[in-house]
Amino acid sequence: MATDNIINFWRKNAKVPGSIQPVYGAQHPPLDPRIHRTFPKDTPKGNNLKSKKASSFHEFARSTNDAWDIDDEDDEDLLAPIHPSSLPSALHSVHQVPPLPLQQPSDTTREPDTGPADRLAPPTAESCLQQEEDADGGQVNGRVVVKSSSEALLNTNTVRSTLQKQQSLPVRPIIPLVARISDQNSSGAPIMTVRDKSRLDKFKYLLSCPNTDLEELRKHSWSGIPREVRPITWRLLSGYLPANMERRDLVLKRKRDEYFGFIEQYYHSRTDETYKDTYRQIHIDIPRTNPLIPLFQQPTVQEVFERILFIWAIRHPASGYVQGINDLVTPFFVVFLSEFVEEDVENFDVASLPLNTQRNIEADSFWCMTKLLDGIQDNYTFAQPGIQNNVKALEELVSRIDEDIHNYFKRYEVEYLQFAFRWMNNLLMRELPLRCTIRLWDTYQAEQEGFSHFHLYVCAAFLIEWRKEILSMVDFQGLLMLLQNLPTIHWGNEEVGLLLAEAYRLKYMFADAPNHYRR
């Protein structure tokens, strides 16, 4: 019976292709608190809670290619209390009712900053009630403000568990998943400090030089890039733009024209027998990309993603399209979109932008994603050897830096591949909110081999971050549920900064001494 339960736990969901599915992870908070099941703590030692081991990597991949999906019984519990009429209009139809952008307070109307004691004071009952009202929308300066679905869910969950959060999490305002991402710190205050102003001036100076010093730019980018200069900085650090300022406009025009030349040459072949399976899989995966963020459910945005992924797939036949690559487009798209959007990115109607601007964002996202994947293509070729090697290296590293966790996994027969496969395949994008992913990628872009090498140490630091929670689990199923649903929804720049600092420490200790972490 125990073995049957474990098999059911890994069972793949059979759903209508293309349907939007609830997805666990930091970007997609659970819709109902009942899904947090408690597991018996008095499990007899004699019970075999081990899942059936796959006889090959392909067999494991087939059984976990949708590891973030949940089984049929959980789907019924998850979706039962929610009536379609109660969903926000932004999720029903982007065509019919485009969501209003959340208004950002201007500098002239911003309330004066309060003292540290006021900022750290726990919320009162009145403030909690106000948060509950705000979750359903409200009025600002006489205008109706429609909250995004993700922010409404976050605010509702915050009100229901205020006392628990006071004990386990720092008291802070709710941070939107996408909006004002680069201005957000862990407290949610978008106020530019003197230090931030000084850093922004340094970036502007470097970027205005006739020949940008890329090493100096990387040095300043490691600790985060200001929102105002992030798009141009990412283009430079990814190798998409040259350091010479005089050549940039010419290169941009040439690369953008080249991309749309690919569209004219190849995109019509998506219905051909050779490529129709690739296009079908892309078409299925696109609606599942950040399903709770209205921006990515707009038909205009989904068509952009389909073109980017299809063109990349047919130009890279060694790997083709692999599930997970669709997630890697989103940070580039959001960053390049923020260059033209001052208000809430999460609810912005991309179709309202001039067509030429939309085309430029699409082409830049394609080329920067291509540069990223060129460095980690082994992750997506046949049998995905890059991911297998990274997971094995992670296991060896954790065995040296935290033997308790490593032995705990062995005790409950948890394989690293069962949770770390997704960490490597999606670059932690399903474990962190999108705002945190963008901050993380600032550092990855600054590192020489950020996505291919430094990411390993970030994963190790990320695992050790949850040491207390991991050691409190008492069975296989509880461990897997925790590791696939780590509670990072309230993370901000402060938490990501600490994670990166610990990852750098591990890299400094082990990167140049690989035998040091091998037994």
Short mmCIF file of C-alpha atoms in Angstrom, two decimals, residues 29-517:
data_model
loop_
_atom_site.label_atom_id
_atom_site.label_comp_id
_atom_site.label_asym_id
_atom_site.label_seq_id
_atom_site.Cartn_x
_atom_site.Cartn_y
_atom_site.Cartn_z
CA PRO A 29 1.23 30.31 -4.63
CA PRO A 30 -1.34 27.63 -3.71
CA LEU A 31 -4.94 28.74 -4.12
CA ASP A 32 -6.28 26.92 -1.08
CA PRO A 33 -4.68 26.31 2.32
CA ARG A 34 -6.09 22.77 2.41
CA ILE A 35 -3.38 21.57 0.04
CA HIS A 36 -0.84 21.88 2.86
CA ARG A 37 -1.44 18.41 4.18
CA THR A 38 0.12 17.17 7.34
CA PHE A 39 1.62 13.73 7.25
CA PRO A 40 1.61 11.25 10.13
CA LYS A 41 4.59 11.71 12.37
CA ASP A 42 4.38 8.26 13.87
CA THR A 43 5.33 6.41 10.71
CA PRO A 44 6.63 2.96 11.66
CA LYS A 45 10.26 2.44 10.81
CA GLY A 46 9.43 -0.80 9.10
CA ASN A 47 7.34 0.85 6.39
CA ASN A 48 9.08 1.15 3.08
CA LEU A 49 8.40 4.72 1.95
CA LYS A 50 10.84 4.63 -0.88
CA SER A 51 9.51 5.34 -4.35
CA LYS A 52 10.22 2.81 -7.03
CA LYS A 53 13.59 3.67 -8.51
CA ALA A 54 13.66 4.31 -12.24
CA SER A 55 15.74 1.87 -14.18
CA SER A 56 16.99 4.61 -16.50
CA PHE A 57 17.22 8.35 -16.66
CA HIS A 58 14.62 8.43 -19.45
CA GLU A 59 12.19 6.48 -17.32
CA PHE A 60 12.69 8.97 -14.49
CA ALA A 61 12.33 11.93 -16.87
CA ARG A 62 9.03 10.55 -18.18
CA SER A 63 7.72 10.15 -14.65
CA THR A 64 8.77 13.65 -13.54
CA ASN A 65 8.50 15.80 -16.65
CA ASP A 66 5.61 17.49 -14.88
CA ALA A 67 6.94 17.15 -11.35
CA TRP A 68 5.32 20.42 -10.37
CA ASP A 69 1.85 19.12 -11.35
CA ILE A 70 -0.33 17.54 -8.69
CA ASP A 71 -2.47 14.45 -8.91
CA ASP A 72 -6.18 14.23 -9.66
CA GLU A 73 -7.35 14.16 -6.06
CA ASP A 74 -5.41 17.29 -5.19
CA ASP A 75 -6.76 19.05 -8.28
CA GLU A 76 -10.31 18.45 -7.08
CA ASP A 77 -9.51 19.86 -3.64
CA LEU A 78 -7.64 22.77 -5.13
CA LEU A 79 -10.23 23.90 -7.61
CA ALA A 80 -13.47 22.95 -5.88
CA PRO A 81 -14.01 26.12 -3.78
CA ILE A 82 -13.30 28.48 -6.65
CA HIS A 83 -16.17 29.31 -8.98
CA PRO A 84 -15.22 30.56 -12.46
CA SER A 85 -17.35 33.68 -11.98
CA SER A 86 -15.27 34.65 -8.96
CA LEU A 87 -11.98 34.70 -10.85
CA PRO A 88 -10.53 38.07 -11.82
CA SER A 89 -11.55 39.26 -15.25
CA ALA A 90 -7.89 39.41 -16.28
CA LEU A 91 -7.76 35.59 -16.15
CA HIS A 92 -11.08 35.15 -17.99
CA SER A 93 -10.32 37.24 -21.04
CA VAL A 94 -7.51 39.62 -21.73
CA HIS A 95 -9.26 40.63 -24.93
CA GLN A 96 -12.52 41.75 -23.33
CA VAL A 97 -11.41 43.58 -20.22
CA PRO A 98 -7.76 44.60 -20.16
CA PRO A 99 -6.70 44.89 -16.49
CA LEU A 100 -5.99 48.34 -15.18
CA PRO A 101 -2.36 48.91 -14.13
CA LEU A 102 -1.76 49.37 -10.45
CA GLN A 103 -1.07 53.03 -9.77
CA GLN A 104 2.35 53.80 -8.41
CA PRO A 105 2.46 56.73 -5.97
CA SER A 106 4.36 59.66 -7.38
CA ASP A 107 7.25 61.26 -5.55
CA THR A 108 5.10 64.30 -4.74
CA THR A 109 2.33 62.26 -3.11
CA ARG A 110 4.45 59.69 -1.28
CA GLU A 111 3.95 59.70 2.45
CA PRO A 112 6.92 60.70 4.57
CA ASP A 113 9.16 57.87 5.68
CA THR A 114 8.50 56.56 9.14
CA GLY A 115 11.05 55.67 11.74
CA PRO A 116 12.51 52.19 12.15
CA ALA A 117 10.24 51.45 15.08
CA ASP A 118 7.15 52.22 13.01
CA ARG A 119 8.34 50.16 10.06
CA LEU A 120 9.02 47.14 12.25
CA ALA A 121 5.84 47.35 14.33
CA PRO A 122 3.53 44.35 13.93
CA PRO A 123 0.31 44.96 12.00
CA THR A 124 -2.76 45.91 14.01
CA ALA A 125 -6.21 44.42 13.60
CA GLU A 126 -7.35 47.54 11.72
CA SER A 127 -4.44 47.31 9.29
CA CYS A 128 -5.21 43.62 8.67
CA LEU A 129 -8.82 44.49 7.84
CA GLN A 130 -7.59 47.22 5.51
CA GLN A 131 -5.32 44.70 3.77
CA GLU A 132 -8.30 42.39 3.29
CA GLU A 133 -10.28 45.20 1.67
CA ASP A 134 -7.34 46.15 -0.53
CA ALA A 135 -7.00 42.55 -1.75
CA ASP A 136 -10.34 42.86 -3.56
CA GLY A 137 -9.55 46.22 -5.08
CA GLY A 138 -10.21 49.76 -4.02
CA GLN A 139 -10.17 53.39 -5.09
CA VAL A 140 -7.15 55.62 -5.48
CA ASN A 141 -7.82 59.28 -6.18
CA GLY A 142 -11.33 58.41 -7.25
CA ARG A 143 -10.22 55.72 -9.71
CA VAL A 144 -10.99 52.03 -9.34
CA VAL A 145 -7.84 49.97 -8.95
CA VAL A 146 -8.09 46.32 -9.96
CA LYS A 147 -5.56 44.15 -8.18
CA SER A 148 -3.91 41.31 -10.07
CA SER A 149 -4.94 37.80 -9.09
CA SER A 150 -1.54 36.95 -7.64
CA GLU A 151 -1.45 40.01 -5.41
CA ALA A 152 -5.03 39.44 -4.26
CA LEU A 153 -4.22 35.86 -3.28
CA LEU A 154 -1.13 36.97 -1.40
CA ASN A 155 -3.01 39.62 0.55
CA THR A 156 -5.81 37.18 1.45
CA ASN A 157 -3.35 34.57 2.68
CA THR A 158 -1.54 37.22 4.71
CA VAL A 159 -4.71 38.22 6.57
CA ARG A 160 -5.62 34.61 7.34
CA SER A 161 -2.26 33.75 8.83
CA THR A 162 -1.13 36.99 10.48
CA LEU A 163 -0.22 35.40 13.80
CA GLN A 164 1.77 32.63 12.10
CA LYS A 165 3.75 35.11 10.02
CA GLN A 166 4.60 37.16 13.12
CA GLN A 167 6.32 34.06 14.48
CA SER A 168 7.99 32.75 11.31
CA LEU A 169 8.48 35.66 8.88
CA PRO A 170 9.60 39.30 9.11
CA VAL A 171 6.68 41.73 9.07
CA ARG A 172 6.61 43.42 5.69
CA PRO A 173 4.14 44.69 3.10
CA ILE A 174 3.10 42.38 0.30
CA ILE A 175 5.36 42.70 -2.75
CA PRO A 176 3.85 42.28 -6.22
CA LEU A 177 5.31 39.35 -8.16
CA VAL A 178 6.50 41.49 -11.07
CA ALA A 179 5.64 45.14 -10.58
CA ARG A 180 8.50 47.46 -9.65
CA ILE A 181 10.72 44.43 -9.24
CA SER A 182 14.03 46.23 -9.37
CA ASP A 183 12.91 48.86 -6.87
CA GLN A 184 11.80 46.29 -4.32
CA ASN A 185 13.91 45.39 -1.33
CA SER A 186 12.86 42.89 1.29
CA SER A 187 10.70 45.48 3.05
CA GLY A 188 8.87 46.44 -0.14
CA ALA A 189 9.85 50.12 -0.02
CA PRO A 190 10.73 51.57 -3.46
CA ILE A 191 12.57 54.57 -2.02
CA MET A 192 15.94 55.35 -3.63
CA THR A 193 18.61 55.88 -1.01
CA VAL A 194 21.77 57.96 -1.36
CA ARG A 195 23.73 54.75 -1.96
CA ASP A 196 21.30 53.69 -4.70
CA LYS A 197 21.65 57.08 -6.36
CA SER A 198 25.43 56.82 -6.23
CA ARG A 199 25.36 53.32 -7.76
CA LEU A 200 23.02 54.48 -10.53
CA ASP A 201 25.39 57.34 -11.35
CA LYS A 202 28.30 54.88 -11.61
CA PHE A 203 26.35 52.71 -14.03
CA LYS A 204 25.36 55.70 -16.15
CA TYR A 205 28.97 56.84 -16.30
CA LEU A 206 30.22 53.41 -17.38
CA LEU A 207 27.51 53.06 -19.99
CA SER A 208 28.17 56.53 -21.42
CA CYS A 209 31.85 55.85 -22.09
CA PRO A 210 32.79 55.42 -25.78
CA ASN A 211 34.07 51.91 -24.92
CA THR A 212 32.35 50.42 -21.89
CA ASP A 213 34.67 48.64 -19.47
CA LEU A 214 32.83 45.31 -19.23
CA GLU A 215 34.93 44.04 -16.33
CA GLU A 216 34.10 47.13 -14.29
CA LEU A 217 30.45 46.79 -15.34
CA ARG A 218 30.40 43.18 -14.12
CA LYS A 219 31.97 44.23 -10.84
CA HIS A 220 29.20 46.76 -10.18
CA SER A 221 26.45 44.45 -11.47
CA TRP A 222 27.26 41.60 -9.10
CA SER A 223 25.32 43.17 -6.22
CA GLY A 224 22.34 44.12 -8.40
CA ILE A 225 21.61 46.41 -11.34
CA PRO A 226 19.34 49.49 -11.00
CA ARG A 227 16.07 49.18 -12.87
CA GLU A 228 16.74 52.22 -15.06
CA VAL A 229 19.88 50.73 -16.65
CA ARG A 230 19.14 47.01 -16.39
CA PRO A 231 18.00 46.51 -20.04
CA ILE A 232 21.13 48.00 -21.63
CA THR A 233 23.37 46.33 -19.01
CA TRP A 234 21.89 42.88 -19.66
CA ARG A 235 22.35 43.34 -23.42
CA LEU A 236 26.02 44.19 -22.88
CA LEU A 237 26.84 41.50 -20.31
CA SER A 238 25.14 38.77 -22.34
CA GLY A 239 27.34 39.60 -25.33
CA TYR A 240 24.41 40.73 -27.46
CA LEU A 241 25.70 44.31 -27.73
CA PRO A 242 29.31 45.40 -28.33
CA ALA A 243 31.19 47.52 -25.79
CA ASN A 244 31.81 50.20 -28.43
CA MET A 245 28.99 52.74 -28.26
CA GLU A 246 29.23 53.80 -31.91
CA ARG A 247 28.53 50.25 -33.11
CA ARG A 248 25.52 49.52 -30.87
CA ASP A 249 22.75 51.01 -32.99
CA LEU A 250 24.07 49.30 -36.11
CA VAL A 251 24.35 45.92 -34.34
CA LEU A 252 20.86 46.24 -32.86
CA LYS A 253 19.32 46.98 -36.24
CA ARG A 254 21.19 44.13 -37.93
CA LYS A 255 20.32 41.52 -35.27
CA ARG A 256 16.68 42.56 -35.09
CA ASP A 257 16.33 42.38 -38.88
CA GLU A 258 18.06 39.00 -38.82
CA TYR A 259 15.58 37.62 -36.27
CA PHE A 260 12.55 38.69 -38.28
CA GLY A 261 14.22 37.25 -41.34
CA PHE A 262 14.15 33.91 -39.48
CA ILE A 263 10.45 34.45 -38.80
CA GLU A 264 9.69 34.97 -42.50
CA GLN A 265 11.87 32.03 -43.49
CA TYR A 266 10.88 29.40 -40.92
CA TYR A 267 7.75 30.26 -38.95
CA HIS A 268 5.33 29.11 -41.64
CA SER A 269 6.84 25.61 -41.37
CA ARG A 270 5.39 25.11 -37.87
CA THR A 271 2.53 23.13 -39.42
CA ASP A 272 4.85 20.90 -41.47
CA GLU A 273 5.11 17.25 -40.56
CA THR A 274 8.73 17.72 -39.45
CA TYR A 275 8.05 20.47 -36.92
CA LYS A 276 4.39 20.14 -35.95
CA ASP A 277 5.17 18.10 -32.82
CA THR A 278 7.67 20.73 -31.65
CA TYR A 279 5.20 23.54 -32.24
CA ARG A 280 2.41 21.60 -30.54
CA GLN A 281 4.51 21.12 -27.38
CA ILE A 282 5.42 24.81 -27.34
CA HIS A 283 1.78 25.74 -27.84
CA ILE A 284 0.82 23.56 -24.85
CA ASP A 285 3.53 24.92 -22.56
CA ILE A 286 3.07 28.65 -23.22
CA PRO A 287 -0.22 29.07 -21.25
CA ARG A 288 1.44 27.28 -18.32
CA THR A 289 4.20 29.90 -18.14
CA ASN A 290 3.44 31.99 -15.03
CA PRO A 291 -0.32 31.25 -15.23
CA LEU A 292 -1.23 33.58 -12.34
CA ILE A 293 0.43 36.67 -13.85
CA PRO A 294 -1.95 38.41 -16.30
CA LEU A 295 0.92 39.72 -18.45
CA PHE A 296 1.81 36.21 -19.64
CA GLN A 297 -1.78 35.26 -20.41
CA GLN A 298 -2.20 37.99 -23.03
CA PRO A 299 -2.54 36.56 -26.56
CA THR A 300 -0.01 39.08 -27.86
CA VAL A 301 2.62 37.93 -25.35
CA GLN A 302 1.90 34.24 -25.92
CA GLU A 303 2.33 34.67 -29.68
CA VAL A 304 5.69 36.37 -29.05
CA PHE A 305 6.83 33.46 -26.89
CA GLU A 306 5.69 30.91 -29.48
CA ARG A 307 7.73 32.60 -32.21
CA ILE A 308 10.83 32.94 -30.02
CA LEU A 309 10.78 29.31 -28.87
CA PHE A 310 9.94 27.83 -32.26
CA ILE A 311 12.69 29.73 -34.08
CA TRP A 312 15.21 28.80 -31.39
CA ALA A 313 14.19 25.13 -31.54
CA ILE A 314 14.57 24.69 -35.29
CA ARG A 315 17.90 26.57 -35.29
CA HIS A 316 19.24 24.24 -32.57
CA PRO A 317 18.38 20.73 -33.77
CA ALA A 318 20.86 19.10 -31.36
CA SER A 319 18.47 19.82 -28.52
CA GLY A 320 15.28 21.17 -30.05
CA TYR A 321 12.62 22.45 -27.70
CA VAL A 322 12.64 21.01 -24.17
CA GLN A 323 10.10 21.75 -21.44
CA GLY A 324 11.54 24.39 -19.15
CA ILE A 325 13.11 26.54 -21.85
CA ASN A 326 9.83 28.46 -22.02
CA ASP A 327 10.49 29.79 -18.51
CA LEU A 328 13.88 31.19 -19.53
CA VAL A 329 12.31 33.75 -21.88
CA THR A 330 10.29 35.51 -19.18
CA PRO A 331 13.04 37.46 -17.32
CA PHE A 332 14.41 38.90 -20.56
CA PHE A 333 10.94 39.81 -21.79
CA VAL A 334 10.00 41.55 -18.52
CA VAL A 335 13.30 43.47 -18.29
CA PHE A 336 13.15 44.71 -21.88
CA LEU A 337 9.46 45.56 -21.50
CA SER A 338 10.22 47.61 -18.36
CA GLU A 339 12.30 49.94 -20.56
CA PHE A 340 9.03 51.27 -22.00
CA VAL A 341 6.68 50.84 -19.04
CA GLU A 342 6.72 53.03 -15.96
CA GLU A 343 3.66 51.59 -14.21
CA ASP A 344 2.74 48.06 -13.13
CA VAL A 345 4.36 45.60 -15.55
CA GLU A 346 2.27 42.71 -14.24
CA ASN A 347 -0.96 44.09 -15.71
CA PHE A 348 0.39 46.11 -18.62
CA ASP A 349 -1.33 45.61 -21.99
CA VAL A 350 1.56 44.87 -24.36
CA ALA A 351 -0.68 45.32 -27.40
CA SER A 352 -0.92 49.04 -26.56
CA LEU A 353 2.77 49.53 -27.37
CA PRO A 354 3.77 50.63 -30.89
CA LEU A 355 4.33 47.64 -33.17
CA ASN A 356 7.98 48.53 -33.73
CA THR A 357 8.59 48.56 -29.96
CA GLN A 358 6.94 45.15 -29.59
CA ARG A 359 9.17 43.79 -32.36
CA ASN A 360 12.32 45.17 -30.71
CA ILE A 361 11.44 43.59 -27.34
CA GLU A 362 10.78 40.25 -29.04
CA ALA A 363 14.03 40.24 -31.02
CA ASP A 364 16.16 41.30 -28.03
CA SER A 365 14.56 38.60 -25.85
CA PHE A 366 15.33 35.97 -28.50
CA TRP A 367 18.99 36.88 -28.89
CA CYS A 368 19.70 37.21 -25.15
CA MET A 369 17.98 33.89 -24.42
CA THR A 370 20.05 32.34 -27.21
CA LYS A 371 23.26 33.66 -25.64
CA LEU A 372 22.22 32.17 -22.29
CA LEU A 373 21.36 28.75 -23.75
CA ASP A 374 24.59 28.61 -25.74
CA GLY A 375 26.39 28.24 -22.40
CA ILE A 376 24.13 25.52 -20.96
CA GLN A 377 22.98 23.62 -24.05
CA ASP A 378 24.20 20.33 -22.55
CA ASN A 379 21.26 20.67 -20.16
CA TYR A 380 18.85 20.16 -23.05
CA THR A 381 20.56 17.75 -25.46
CA PHE A 382 19.79 14.01 -25.57
CA ALA A 383 19.62 12.51 -22.05
CA GLN A 384 20.39 16.00 -20.65
CA PRO A 385 23.96 15.18 -19.50
CA GLY A 386 24.56 18.70 -18.21
CA ILE A 387 21.77 18.37 -15.67
CA GLN A 388 22.88 14.89 -14.61
CA ASN A 389 26.44 16.11 -14.02
CA ASN A 390 25.25 19.15 -12.07
CA VAL A 391 22.95 17.09 -9.86
CA LYS A 392 25.78 14.67 -9.12
CA ALA A 393 28.10 17.58 -8.29
CA LEU A 394 25.42 19.05 -6.02
CA GLU A 395 25.15 15.76 -4.15
CA GLU A 396 28.90 15.59 -3.63
CA LEU A 397 29.06 19.22 -2.51
CA VAL A 398 26.23 18.89 0.01
CA SER A 399 27.80 15.73 1.42
CA ARG A 400 30.83 17.83 2.38
CA ILE A 401 29.23 21.07 3.55
CA ASP A 402 26.27 19.60 5.48
CA GLU A 403 26.59 15.89 6.20
CA ASP A 404 23.43 15.91 8.35
CA ILE A 405 21.21 16.84 5.40
CA HIS A 406 22.98 14.40 3.12
CA ASN A 407 22.54 11.52 5.57
CA TYR A 408 18.93 12.54 6.19
CA PHE A 409 18.21 12.18 2.48
CA LYS A 410 19.86 8.77 2.49
CA ARG A 411 17.87 7.73 5.55
CA TYR A 412 14.55 8.46 3.82
CA GLU A 413 15.88 7.37 0.40
CA VAL A 414 15.44 10.76 -1.24
CA GLU A 415 17.40 11.04 -4.47
CA TYR A 416 18.81 14.45 -5.38
CA LEU A 417 17.54 14.01 -8.92
CA GLN A 418 13.97 13.95 -7.59
CA PHE A 419 14.06 17.62 -6.59
CA ALA A 420 17.26 19.13 -8.05
CA PHE A 421 16.42 18.15 -11.64
CA ARG A 422 13.95 21.03 -11.79
CA TRP A 423 16.41 23.39 -10.08
CA MET A 424 18.90 22.80 -12.89
CA ASN A 425 16.39 22.55 -15.72
CA ASN A 426 14.58 25.79 -14.84
CA LEU A 427 17.48 27.63 -13.12
CA LEU A 428 15.43 27.89 -9.88
CA MET A 429 12.74 29.89 -11.67
CA ARG A 430 9.97 27.71 -10.26
CA GLU A 431 11.37 28.02 -6.73
CA LEU A 432 11.66 31.83 -6.62
CA PRO A 433 9.32 34.72 -7.42
CA LEU A 434 10.06 36.39 -10.74
CA ARG A 435 11.38 39.55 -9.07
CA CYS A 436 13.96 37.40 -7.26
CA THR A 437 14.90 35.57 -10.45
CA ILE A 438 15.67 38.88 -12.16
CA ARG A 439 17.85 39.97 -9.23
CA LEU A 440 19.57 36.57 -9.28
CA TRP A 441 20.25 36.91 -12.99
CA ASP A 442 21.94 40.27 -12.40
CA THR A 443 24.67 38.32 -10.62
CA TYR A 444 24.62 35.43 -13.09
CA GLN A 445 25.24 37.92 -15.90
CA ALA A 446 28.10 39.44 -13.89
CA GLU A 447 29.76 36.05 -13.29
CA GLN A 448 31.89 34.67 -16.12
CA GLU A 449 30.05 31.32 -16.02
CA GLY A 450 27.07 32.32 -13.93
CA PHE A 451 24.40 30.12 -15.49
CA SER A 452 26.60 27.08 -16.08
CA HIS A 453 28.93 27.04 -13.05
CA PHE A 454 27.97 29.50 -10.32
CA HIS A 455 24.39 28.20 -10.39
CA LEU A 456 25.60 24.95 -8.78
CA TYR A 457 26.77 26.82 -5.67
CA VAL A 458 23.57 28.86 -5.56
CA CYS A 459 21.58 25.60 -5.51
CA ALA A 460 23.75 24.26 -2.68
CA ALA A 461 23.30 27.45 -0.66
CA PHE A 462 19.57 27.37 -1.43
CA LEU A 463 19.26 23.82 -0.11
CA ILE A 464 21.16 24.59 3.09
CA GLU A 465 18.93 27.63 3.61
CA TRP A 466 16.07 25.22 4.45
CA ARG A 467 18.11 23.00 6.75
CA LYS A 468 15.80 23.37 9.74
CA GLU A 469 12.66 22.62 7.74
CA ILE A 470 14.26 19.64 6.00
CA LEU A 471 15.40 18.01 9.24
CA SER A 472 11.91 18.46 10.72
CA MET A 473 10.30 16.24 8.06
CA VAL A 474 9.62 12.65 9.13
CA ASP A 475 8.98 10.76 5.89
CA PHE A 476 9.78 10.57 2.20
CA GLN A 477 6.57 12.23 1.04
CA GLY A 478 6.91 15.15 3.44
CA LEU A 479 10.48 15.80 2.29
CA LEU A 480 9.53 15.78 -1.39
CA MET A 481 6.53 18.05 -0.81
CA LEU A 482 8.74 20.53 1.05
CA LEU A 483 11.56 20.49 -1.50
CA GLN A 484 9.15 21.07 -4.38
CA ASN A 485 7.15 23.81 -2.62
CA LEU A 486 9.70 25.86 -0.66
CA PRO A 487 8.07 28.95 0.91
CA THR A 488 9.92 31.78 -0.87
CA ILE A 489 6.90 33.85 -1.89
CA HIS A 490 7.92 36.72 0.45
CA TRP A 491 11.55 36.77 -0.61
CA GLY A 492 13.08 40.01 -1.85
CA ASN A 493 16.47 41.51 -2.65
CA GLU A 494 17.76 41.04 0.90
CA GLU A 495 17.19 37.28 0.92
CA VAL A 496 18.62 36.86 -2.58
CA GLY A 497 21.67 38.89 -1.59
CA LEU A 498 22.34 36.62 1.39
CA LEU A 499 21.85 33.54 -0.77
CA LEU A 500 24.36 34.83 -3.33
CA ALA A 501 26.88 35.71 -0.63
CA GLU A 502 26.74 32.16 0.74
CA ALA A 503 27.03 30.76 -2.79
CA TYR A 504 30.12 32.89 -3.41
CA ARG A 505 31.66 31.60 -0.17
CA LEU A 506 31.08 28.01 -1.29
CA LYS A 507 32.50 28.72 -4.72
CA TYR A 508 35.58 30.33 -3.18
CA MET A 509 36.13 27.24 -1.02
CA PHE A 510 35.43 24.48 -3.56
CA ALA A 511 35.50 25.76 -7.16
CA ASP A 512 39.28 25.61 -7.55
CA ALA A 513 39.64 22.47 -5.45
CA PRO A 514 37.17 19.94 -6.87
CA ASN A 515 38.81 17.03 -5.04
CA HIS A 516 38.12 18.78 -1.75
CA TYR A 517 34.43 17.85 -1.83
#
